[in-house]
CSV table of C-alpha atoms and ligand atoms in Angstrom, one decimal:
chain,number,residue,atom,x,y,z
A,1,UNK,CA,11.4,-3.2,-43.5
A,2,UNK,CA,8.0,-4.9,-44.0
A,3,UNK,CA,8.1,-8.6,-44.8
A,4,UNK,CA,6.7,-9.2,-48.3
A,5,UNK,CA,4.0,-11.8,-48.3
A,6,UNK,CA,3.3,-13.8,-51.4
A,7,UNK,CA,-0.3,-13.8,-52.1
A,8,UNK,CA,-0.6,-16.2,-55.0
A,9,UNK,CA,-4.2,-15.2,-55.9
A,10,UNK,CA,-2.9,-11.7,-56.6
A,11,UNK,CA,-0.4,-12.8,-59.2
A,12,UNK,CA,-1.6,-11.8,-62.7
A,13,UNK,CA,-1.3,-14.3,-65.6
A,14,UNK,CA,1.2,-12.0,-67.1
A,15,UNK,CA,3.5,-12.2,-64.1
A,16,UNK,CA,3.6,-16.0,-64.4
A,17,UNK,CA,4.1,-16.3,-68.2
A,18,UNK,CA,7.9,-16.6,-67.7
A,19,UNK,CA,7.3,-20.0,-66.3
A,20,UNK,CA,5.7,-22.5,-68.7
A,21,UNK,CA,4.0,-25.1,-66.6
A,22,UNK,CA,2.4,-26.9,-69.6
A,23,UNK,CA,5.9,-27.3,-71.1
A,24,UNK,CA,7.2,-28.7,-67.8
A,25,UNK,CA,4.3,-31.1,-67.7
A,26,UNK,CA,5.1,-32.3,-71.1
A,27,UNK,CA,8.8,-32.9,-70.4
A,28,UNK,CA,9.7,-36.6,-70.8
A,29,UNK,CA,12.3,-38.7,-69.0
A,30,UNK,CA,14.1,-39.1,-72.2
A,31,UNK,CA,14.4,-35.4,-72.6
A,32,UNK,CA,15.7,-35.0,-69.1
A,33,UNK,CA,18.3,-37.8,-69.6
A,34,UNK,CA,19.4,-36.1,-72.8
A,35,UNK,CA,20.1,-32.9,-70.8
A,36,UNK,CA,22.8,-35.1,-69.2
A,37,UNK,CA,22.5,-34.0,-65.6
A,38,UNK,CA,23.9,-36.1,-62.8
A,39,UNK,CA,20.3,-36.5,-61.5
A,40,UNK,CA,19.1,-38.1,-64.7
A,41,UNK,CA,22.2,-40.0,-65.9
A,42,UNK,CA,23.7,-41.6,-62.7
A,43,UNK,CA,21.1,-44.3,-62.6
A,44,UNK,CA,20.2,-45.2,-66.2
A,45,UNK,CA,16.5,-45.7,-66.8
A,46,UNK,CA,15.6,-44.5,-63.3
A,47,UNK,CA,13.5,-41.5,-62.2
A,48,UNK,CA,16.0,-39.2,-60.6
A,49,UNK,CA,14.6,-38.1,-57.2
A,50,UNK,CA,17.8,-37.9,-55.2
A,51,UNK,CA,20.0,-34.9,-56.0
A,52,UNK,CA,18.5,-31.5,-55.1
A,53,UNK,CA,18.0,-30.0,-58.5
A,54,UNK,CA,14.7,-29.0,-60.1
A,55,UNK,CA,13.7,-30.2,-63.6
A,56,UNK,CA,12.3,-26.9,-64.5
A,57,UNK,CA,15.0,-25.4,-66.7
A,58,UNK,CA,16.2,-21.8,-66.5
A,59,UNK,CA,14.5,-18.5,-66.1
A,60,UNK,CA,14.7,-16.7,-69.4
A,61,UNK,CA,16.5,-13.8,-67.8
A,62,UNK,CA,19.3,-16.2,-66.7
A,63,UNK,CA,19.6,-17.8,-70.1
A,64,UNK,CA,19.8,-14.4,-71.7
A,65,UNK,CA,22.5,-13.2,-69.3
A,66,UNK,CA,24.6,-16.3,-69.9
A,67,UNK,CA,24.3,-15.9,-73.7
A,68,UNK,CA,25.2,-12.3,-73.5
A,69,UNK,CA,28.2,-13.0,-71.3
A,70,UNK,CA,29.5,-15.4,-73.8
A,71,UNK,CA,28.8,-13.0,-76.7
A,72,UNK,CA,30.8,-10.3,-74.9
A,73,UNK,CA,33.7,-12.5,-73.7
A,74,UNK,CA,32.8,-12.1,-70.1
A,75,UNK,CA,34.4,-15.3,-68.9
A,76,UNK,CA,37.6,-14.1,-67.2
A,77,UNK,CA,38.3,-14.3,-63.5
A,78,UNK,CA,35.7,-12.6,-61.3
A,79,UNK,CA,36.3,-8.9,-61.2
A,80,UNK,CA,35.3,-6.6,-58.3
A,81,UNK,CA,32.4,-4.9,-60.1
A,82,UNK,CA,30.7,-8.3,-60.5
A,83,UNK,CA,31.3,-9.2,-56.8
A,84,UNK,CA,29.6,-5.9,-56.0
A,85,UNK,CA,26.6,-6.7,-58.3
A,86,UNK,CA,26.2,-10.1,-56.6
A,87,UNK,CA,26.2,-8.4,-53.2
A,88,UNK,CA,23.7,-5.7,-54.1
A,89,UNK,CA,21.3,-8.1,-55.9
A,90,UNK,CA,21.5,-10.6,-53.1
A,91,UNK,CA,20.8,-7.8,-50.5
A,92,UNK,CA,17.8,-6.7,-52.6
A,93,UNK,CA,16.5,-10.3,-52.7
A,94,UNK,CA,16.8,-10.6,-48.9
A,95,UNK,CA,14.2,-7.8,-48.7
A,96,UNK,CA,11.7,-10.5,-49.6
A,97,UNK,CA,12.2,-11.7,-46.0
A,98,UNK,CA,12.1,-8.3,-44.5
A,99,UNK,CA,15.9,-8.1,-44.1
A,100,UNK,CA,17.5,-4.8,-45.0
A,101,UNK,CA,21.0,-6.2,-45.0
A,102,UNK,CA,24.0,-4.1,-45.9
A,103,UNK,CA,25.5,-5.3,-49.2
A,104,UNK,CA,28.9,-4.5,-47.9
A,105,UNK,CA,28.9,-7.5,-45.7
A,106,UNK,CA,28.0,-9.9,-48.6
A,107,UNK,CA,30.9,-11.7,-50.3
A,108,UNK,CA,31.0,-14.3,-53.1
A,109,UNK,CA,32.0,-17.9,-52.6
A,110,UNK,CA,31.8,-20.8,-55.1
A,111,UNK,CA,29.2,-22.6,-53.2
A,112,UNK,CA,27.5,-23.0,-49.8
A,113,UNK,CA,29.6,-26.0,-48.9
A,114,UNK,CA,32.8,-24.0,-49.4
A,115,UNK,CA,31.4,-21.5,-47.0
A,116,UNK,CA,30.7,-24.3,-44.5
A,117,UNK,CA,34.3,-25.5,-44.9
A,118,UNK,CA,35.6,-22.0,-44.2
A,119,UNK,CA,33.3,-21.9,-41.1
A,120,UNK,CA,34.8,-25.2,-39.9
A,121,UNK,CA,38.4,-24.3,-40.7
A,122,UNK,CA,38.4,-20.7,-39.4
A,123,UNK,CA,35.7,-20.5,-36.8
A,124,UNK,CA,35.2,-23.9,-35.3
A,125,UNK,CA,38.7,-25.2,-35.5
A,126,UNK,CA,40.3,-28.6,-35.5
A,127,UNK,CA,39.8,-30.5,-32.2
A,128,UNK,CA,36.4,-28.9,-31.5
A,129,UNK,CA,32.9,-30.2,-32.2
A,130,UNK,CA,29.8,-29.1,-34.1
A,131,UNK,CA,26.1,-30.0,-33.4
A,132,UNK,CA,24.2,-31.1,-36.5
A,133,UNK,CA,20.4,-31.8,-36.0
A,134,UNK,CA,19.5,-34.9,-37.9
A,135,UNK,CA,18.3,-36.0,-40.4
A,136,UNK,CA,20.6,-33.6,-42.1
A,137,UNK,CA,21.9,-32.6,-45.5
A,138,UNK,CA,24.5,-35.3,-46.1
A,139,UNK,CA,27.8,-33.2,-46.3
A,140,UNK,CA,27.0,-31.6,-42.9
A,141,UNK,CA,27.8,-35.0,-41.5
A,142,UNK,CA,30.8,-36.0,-43.6
A,143,UNK,CA,32.7,-32.7,-44.1
A,144,UNK,CA,33.4,-31.8,-40.4
A,145,UNK,CA,35.8,-34.7,-39.9
A,146,UNK,CA,37.9,-33.5,-42.9
A,147,UNK,CA,38.7,-30.5,-40.7
A,148,UNK,CA,39.3,-32.5,-37.5
A,149,UNK,CA,35.9,-31.3,-36.2
A,150,UNK,CA,33.9,-33.9,-34.2
A,151,UNK,CA,30.3,-34.3,-35.3
A,152,UNK,CA,27.5,-34.4,-32.7
A,153,UNK,CA,24.3,-35.7,-34.2
A,154,UNK,CA,21.2,-34.6,-32.4
A,155,UNK,CA,18.0,-36.1,-33.7
A,156,UNK,CA,15.0,-33.8,-34.4
A,157,UNK,CA,11.9,-34.7,-32.5
A,158,UNK,CA,9.1,-35.9,-34.7
A,159,UNK,CA,5.6,-35.2,-33.5
A,160,UNK,CA,3.5,-37.3,-35.9
A,161,UNK,CA,-0.3,-37.2,-35.9
A,162,UNK,CA,-3.0,-39.1,-37.7
A,163,UNK,CA,-3.1,-36.6,-40.6
A,164,UNK,CA,0.0,-35.9,-42.6
A,165,UNK,CA,-0.8,-32.2,-42.6
A,166,UNK,CA,-0.6,-31.8,-38.9
A,167,UNK,CA,2.7,-33.4,-37.8
A,168,UNK,CA,5.6,-31.3,-36.9
A,169,UNK,CA,9.3,-31.4,-36.3
A,170,UNK,CA,11.0,-29.6,-33.4
A,171,UNK,CA,14.5,-29.2,-32.0
A,172,UNK,CA,15.5,-31.3,-29.0
A,173,UNK,CA,16.5,-28.2,-27.0
A,174,UNK,CA,17.5,-30.3,-23.9
A,175,UNK,CA,20.0,-32.4,-25.9
A,176,UNK,CA,21.3,-29.3,-27.7
A,177,UNK,CA,21.8,-27.5,-24.4
A,178,UNK,CA,23.6,-30.5,-23.0
A,179,UNK,CA,26.0,-30.6,-26.0
A,180,UNK,CA,26.7,-26.8,-25.5
A,181,UNK,CA,27.2,-27.3,-21.8
A,182,UNK,CA,29.6,-30.1,-22.5
A,183,UNK,CA,31.8,-27.7,-24.5
A,184,UNK,CA,30.5,-27.6,-28.1
A,185,UNK,CA,30.6,-24.1,-29.6
A,186,UNK,CA,29.2,-24.6,-33.1
A,187,UNK,CA,25.8,-25.4,-34.5
A,188,UNK,CA,24.5,-26.0,-38.0
A,189,UNK,CA,21.2,-24.4,-38.7
A,190,UNK,CA,19.6,-25.4,-42.0
A,191,UNK,CA,16.5,-23.3,-42.7
A,192,UNK,CA,14.4,-24.2,-44.5
A,193,UNK,CA,15.6,-27.6,-43.6
A,194,UNK,CA,16.8,-30.2,-46.0
A,195,UNK,CA,15.7,-33.0,-45.8
A,196,UNK,CA,12.6,-32.6,-43.4
A,197,UNK,CA,11.2,-29.4,-45.0
A,198,UNK,CA,10.9,-27.6,-41.7
A,199,UNK,CA,10.7,-23.8,-41.8
A,200,UNK,CA,11.8,-22.5,-38.4
A,201,UNK,CA,9.8,-19.9,-36.6
A,202,UNK,CA,11.3,-16.7,-35.1
A,203,UNK,CA,10.6,-18.1,-31.6
A,204,UNK,CA,12.4,-21.3,-32.2
A,205,UNK,CA,15.4,-19.4,-33.5
A,206,UNK,CA,15.3,-17.0,-30.6
A,207,UNK,CA,15.4,-19.9,-28.2
A,208,UNK,CA,18.4,-21.4,-30.1
A,209,UNK,CA,20.1,-18.0,-30.1
A,210,UNK,CA,19.6,-17.6,-26.3
A,211,UNK,CA,21.1,-21.0,-25.7
A,212,UNK,CA,24.0,-20.1,-28.0
A,213,UNK,CA,24.5,-16.9,-26.1
A,214,UNK,CA,24.7,-18.7,-22.8
A,215,UNK,CA,27.4,-21.1,-24.1
A,216,UNK,CA,29.2,-18.9,-26.6
A,217,UNK,CA,28.1,-20.9,-29.7
A,218,UNK,CA,28.5,-19.8,-33.3
A,219,UNK,CA,25.8,-20.7,-35.9
A,220,UNK,CA,26.3,-21.7,-39.5
A,221,UNK,CA,23.0,-20.6,-41.0
A,222,UNK,CA,22.4,-22.4,-44.4
A,223,UNK,CA,19.6,-20.5,-46.1
A,224,UNK,CA,19.9,-21.9,-49.6
A,225,UNK,CA,16.3,-23.0,-49.6
A,226,UNK,CA,15.0,-19.7,-48.3
A,227,UNK,CA,12.7,-18.9,-51.2
A,228,UNK,CA,10.8,-22.2,-50.8
A,229,UNK,CA,8.4,-21.5,-47.9
A,230,UNK,CA,4.7,-22.4,-48.3
A,231,UNK,CA,1.4,-21.3,-46.9
A,232,UNK,CA,1.7,-19.5,-43.6
A,233,UNK,CA,5.3,-20.4,-43.2
A,234,UNK,CA,7.7,-17.5,-43.7
A,235,UNK,CA,11.4,-17.6,-44.0
A,236,UNK,CA,13.2,-15.5,-41.4
A,237,UNK,CA,16.9,-15.1,-41.9
A,238,UNK,CA,18.5,-16.0,-38.6
A,239,UNK,CA,20.9,-13.1,-38.6
A,240,UNK,CA,18.1,-10.6,-39.3
A,241,UNK,CA,16.3,-11.2,-36.0
A,242,UNK,CA,18.4,-9.0,-33.6
A,243,UNK,CA,21.9,-7.9,-32.8
A,244,UNK,CA,22.6,-11.1,-30.9
A,245,UNK,CA,21.7,-13.4,-33.8
A,246,UNK,CA,23.7,-11.1,-36.2
A,247,UNK,CA,26.8,-11.7,-34.2
A,248,UNK,CA,26.3,-15.4,-33.8
A,249,UNK,CA,25.4,-16.1,-37.5
A,250,UNK,CA,27.7,-17.1,-40.3
A,251,UNK,CA,25.1,-17.1,-43.1
A,252,UNK,CA,25.4,-18.6,-46.5
A,253,UNK,CA,22.9,-18.6,-49.3
A,254,UNK,CA,22.7,-18.9,-53.1
A,255,UNK,CA,20.4,-18.6,-56.0
A,256,UNK,CA,21.4,-22.0,-57.1
A,257,UNK,CA,18.5,-24.0,-55.7
A,258,UNK,CA,15.8,-21.6,-56.7
A,259,UNK,CA,17.1,-20.9,-60.2
A,260,UNK,CA,18.7,-24.3,-61.1
A,261,UNK,CA,22.2,-22.9,-61.4
A,262,UNK,CA,24.3,-24.9,-59.0
A,263,UNK,CA,26.9,-25.7,-61.7
A,264,UNK,CA,27.6,-22.0,-62.2
A,265,UNK,CA,29.4,-21.7,-58.8
A,266,UNK,CA,28.5,-18.5,-57.2
A,267,UNK,CA,27.0,-18.6,-53.7
A,268,UNK,CA,27.2,-15.8,-51.1
A,269,UNK,CA,28.2,-15.4,-47.4
A,270,UNK,CA,26.5,-12.8,-45.4
A,271,UNK,CA,29.0,-11.7,-42.7
A,272,UNK,CA,27.0,-9.8,-40.0
A,273,UNK,CA,29.7,-10.3,-37.4
A,274,UNK,CA,32.5,-7.8,-38.1
A,275,UNK,CA,35.2,-10.2,-36.9
A,276,UNK,CA,34.1,-12.7,-39.5
A,277,UNK,CA,34.3,-10.0,-42.1
A,278,UNK,CA,37.9,-9.2,-41.1
A,279,UNK,CA,38.8,-12.9,-41.1
A,280,UNK,CA,37.2,-13.4,-44.5
A,281,UNK,CA,39.1,-10.6,-46.1
A,282,UNK,CA,42.4,-12.0,-44.8
A,283,UNK,CA,41.8,-15.7,-45.2
A,284,UNK,CA,39.1,-16.4,-47.8
A,285,UNK,CA,40.4,-14.5,-50.8
A,286,UNK,CA,41.2,-17.7,-52.7
A,287,UNK,CA,37.6,-18.9,-52.3
A,288,UNK,CA,36.3,-15.6,-53.8
A,289,UNK,CA,38.8,-15.9,-56.6
A,290,UNK,CA,37.5,-19.4,-57.4
A,291,UNK,CA,33.9,-18.1,-57.7
A,292,UNK,CA,32.8,-18.2,-61.3
A,293,UNK,CA,32.2,-15.0,-63.2
A,294,UNK,CA,29.5,-16.8,-65.2
A,295,UNK,CA,27.9,-17.7,-61.8
A,296,UNK,CA,28.0,-14.1,-60.7
A,297,UNK,CA,26.3,-13.1,-64.0
A,298,UNK,CA,23.7,-15.8,-63.7
A,299,UNK,CA,23.1,-15.1,-60.0
A,300,UNK,CA,22.7,-11.3,-60.6
A,301,UNK,CA,20.2,-11.9,-63.4
A,302,UNK,CA,18.2,-14.3,-61.3
A,303,UNK,CA,18.0,-12.1,-58.2
A,304,UNK,CA,17.3,-9.0,-60.3
A,305,UNK,CA,15.0,-10.3,-62.9
A,306,UNK,CA,13.8,-13.8,-61.9
A,307,UNK,CA,11.1,-13.2,-59.3
A,308,UNK,CA,8.1,-13.7,-61.7
A,309,UNK,CA,9.6,-17.0,-63.1
A,310,UNK,CA,10.2,-18.1,-59.5
A,311,UNK,CA,6.6,-17.5,-58.6
A,312,UNK,CA,5.7,-19.9,-61.3
A,313,UNK,CA,8.1,-22.4,-59.8
A,314,UNK,CA,6.4,-22.0,-56.4
A,315,UNK,CA,3.0,-22.6,-57.9
A,316,UNK,CA,4.2,-25.7,-59.7
A,317,UNK,CA,5.9,-27.2,-56.7
A,318,UNK,CA,2.9,-26.7,-54.5
A,319,UNK,CA,0.8,-28.7,-56.9
A,320,UNK,CA,3.5,-31.4,-56.5
A,321,UNK,CA,3.3,-31.2,-52.7
A,322,UNK,CA,-0.4,-31.7,-52.9
A,323,UNK,CA,0.2,-34.9,-54.8
A,324,UNK,CA,2.8,-36.1,-52.3
A,325,UNK,CA,0.3,-35.4,-49.5
A,326,UNK,CA,-2.4,-37.3,-51.2
A,327,UNK,CA,-0.2,-40.3,-51.9
A,328,UNK,CA,1.1,-40.3,-48.4
A,329,UNK,CA,-2.4,-40.2,-46.9
A,330,UNK,CA,-3.8,-42.9,-49.2
A,331,UNK,CA,-1.7,-45.5,-50.9
A,332,UNK,CA,1.3,-44.9,-48.7
A,333,UNK,CA,-0.5,-44.2,-45.5
A,334,UNK,CA,1.7,-46.5,-43.5
A,335,UNK,CA,4.8,-44.6,-44.4
A,336,UNK,CA,6.0,-41.9,-41.9
A,337,UNK,CA,5.7,-38.5,-43.4
A,338,UNK,CA,5.2,-34.9,-42.3
A,339,UNK,CA,4.2,-32.4,-45.0
A,340,UNK,CA,7.1,-30.1,-45.8
A,341,UNK,CA,6.7,-26.4,-44.8
A,342,UNK,CA,9.4,-25.5,-47.3
A,343,UNK,CA,12.0,-26.9,-49.8
A,344,UNK,CA,11.2,-29.4,-52.5
A,345,UNK,CA,12.3,-32.4,-50.5
A,346,UNK,CA,10.3,-35.0,-48.6
A,347,UNK,CA,11.4,-37.3,-45.9
A,348,UNK,CA,9.7,-40.7,-46.1
A,349,UNK,CA,10.0,-43.2,-43.3
A,350,UNK,CA,9.5,-46.7,-44.6
A,351,UNK,CA,10.4,-48.5,-41.4
A,352,UNK,CA,6.8,-49.2,-40.5
A,353,UNK,CA,6.8,-51.4,-43.6
A,354,UNK,CA,10.0,-53.1,-42.4
A,355,UNK,CA,12.0,-52.1,-45.4
A,356,UNK,CA,15.6,-52.1,-44.2
A,357,UNK,CA,17.1,-50.3,-47.2
A,358,UNK,CA,14.2,-48.6,-49.0
A,359,UNK,CA,16.6,-46.6,-51.3
A,360,UNK,CA,18.2,-49.8,-52.7
A,361,UNK,CA,14.8,-51.5,-52.8
A,362,UNK,CA,13.2,-48.8,-54.9
A,363,UNK,CA,16.2,-48.4,-57.2
A,364,UNK,CA,16.1,-52.1,-58.0
A,365,UNK,CA,12.4,-52.8,-57.9
A,366,UNK,CA,10.9,-49.5,-59.1
A,367,UNK,CA,13.7,-47.8,-61.1
A,368,UNK,CA,13.3,-44.8,-58.8
A,369,UNK,CA,16.6,-43.2,-57.4
A,370,UNK,CA,16.2,-41.8,-53.9
A,371,UNK,CA,18.7,-40.8,-51.3
A,372,UNK,CA,19.4,-43.4,-48.6
A,373,UNK,CA,18.2,-41.9,-45.3
A,374,UNK,CA,21.3,-43.3,-43.5
A,375,UNK,CA,23.4,-40.7,-45.4
A,376,UNK,CA,21.4,-38.1,-43.5
A,377,UNK,CA,22.3,-39.5,-40.1
A,378,UNK,CA,21.9,-42.6,-38.0
A,379,UNK,CA,18.2,-41.7,-37.5
A,380,UNK,CA,17.8,-42.2,-41.2
A,381,UNK,CA,17.7,-46.0,-41.2
A,382,UNK,CA,14.6,-47.2,-43.0
A,383,UNK,CA,14.0,-43.7,-44.5
A,384,UNK,CA,14.6,-42.0,-47.9
A,385,UNK,CA,15.0,-38.4,-49.0
A,386,UNK,CA,12.9,-37.6,-52.1
A,387,UNK,CA,13.3,-34.6,-54.3
A,388,UNK,CA,9.8,-34.0,-55.8
A,389,UNK,CA,10.7,-31.0,-58.0
A,390,UNK,CA,10.1,-33.0,-61.2
A,391,UNK,CA,7.4,-32.7,-63.9
A,392,UNK,CA,4.0,-33.6,-62.3
A,393,UNK,CA,3.3,-36.5,-64.6
A,394,UNK,CA,6.7,-38.0,-63.7
A,395,UNK,CA,6.0,-37.6,-60.0
A,396,UNK,CA,2.8,-39.6,-60.6
A,397,UNK,CA,4.8,-42.2,-62.4
A,398,UNK,CA,7.3,-42.2,-59.5
A,399,UNK,CA,4.6,-43.1,-57.0
A,400,UNK,CA,3.0,-45.6,-59.3
A,401,UNK,CA,6.3,-47.4,-59.7
A,402,UNK,CA,7.0,-47.4,-56.0
A,403,UNK,CA,3.4,-48.5,-55.1
A,404,UNK,CA,3.4,-51.3,-57.8
A,405,UNK,CA,6.8,-52.7,-56.5
A,406,UNK,CA,5.5,-52.8,-52.9
A,407,UNK,CA,2.2,-54.2,-54.0
A,408,UNK,CA,3.8,-56.9,-56.1
A,409,UNK,CA,6.0,-58.0,-53.1
A,410,UNK,CA,2.9,-58.1,-50.9
A,411,UNK,CA,4.4,-55.3,-48.7
A,412,UNK,CA,1.4,-52.9,-49.1
B,501,LIG,C1,20.7,-27.4,-47.5
B,501,LIG,C2,21.7,-27.4,-48.6
B,501,LIG,N1,22.8,-26.8,-48.4
B,501,LIG,C3,23.8,-26.7,-49.4
B,501,LIG,C4,23.6,-27.4,-50.6
B,501,LIG,C5,24.7,-27.3,-51.6
B,501,LIG,O1,24.8,-26.1,-52.1
B,501,LIG,P1,26.1,-25.7,-52.9
B,501,LIG,O2,26.0,-26.3,-54.2
B,501,LIG,O3,26.0,-24.2,-53.0
B,501,LIG,O4,27.2,-26.1,-52.1
B,501,LIG,C6,22.4,-28.1,-50.8
B,501,LIG,C7,22.3,-28.8,-52.1
B,501,LIG,O5,21.4,-29.7,-52.2
B,501,LIG,C8,21.5,-28.1,-49.8
B,501,LIG,O6,20.3,-28.7,-50.0
């Protein structure tokens, strides 16, 4: 299967009309607060840049499907035909990444975190350990202990350069191998990576896979941010690489990040290891049952009909990334930053400015709500995680507020 490349210049105006960027630009803080999301209500009066949701509304095909479901009383427990629709539409979506995956190995689950919990409970097992490269998506650090699994944080290596566009993150393969050699048999791969925005190359994943094969390690592959890969970066599903990776992977993905539907509760697991499939059918039926029918309907609509809307989202976000890059190379040039290759999240290191707790600082002094980097691992001290998938004018406002606070305090 040939990998589909997204050539933005080839997109016709017609194909982008589903996504109304002028309307997004005109969206005010007040309107977002009135929507009532956690992102915009948890910290009253603040710009919500912490939780990973986009402020871009719903694709029309998703709205229509949800309305139609309600008109036709389709809100009972999830039936088998909808599970199959989720699987086939998810499989078709995976072809964007060149993966011709069999829909029969795709099962519904309420969310990616539930899939992670099942991985910890059924595959890793209490008393064992899991490697999580850091900084990491916060629950990867807090959930393992709920299942008696020991967390091994391994910091990513940051190769910063003079220009923000040229830095890069890489795995510390020596430390990872040492952890495997010491008896750890599980690894969390988050690709594209939240919060550092790294999109892993095939070679990096092959290297990880070969180490995993040497030490009999299973890999939880979180691919929820898969559709967000920019420029030359291409998402490669870990399990799609070869037979070895397919057997190592326990993949979970969802339309929830790309289509703003996390509250509809329908993610997917892709079980390319037949033993996992057998385990799943015996031990994860309650999780399937808890998956929401409305989520299955929204997910299917998104995967089947949302591609054009999503292209509009990608265009919009890349404009925002350009703004983040500009800010980070001018007014915030002392802040550690590497341009994200994917996701809509930036990792900002304020330690060169000697800000101990930048998240609290900006919450109090700038009315900007960011994620405290320490929630992403011990390496996160002095850092924040920023979600920049907001209306462009609000992103400008966000940086103005942050800069003005630092300037007023004589920090910049
Ligand atoms: C990398 C990553 N994985 C998982 C999740 C949570 O997904 P879900 O709501 O499906 O559990 C998020 C949400 O921000 C995320 O960024």
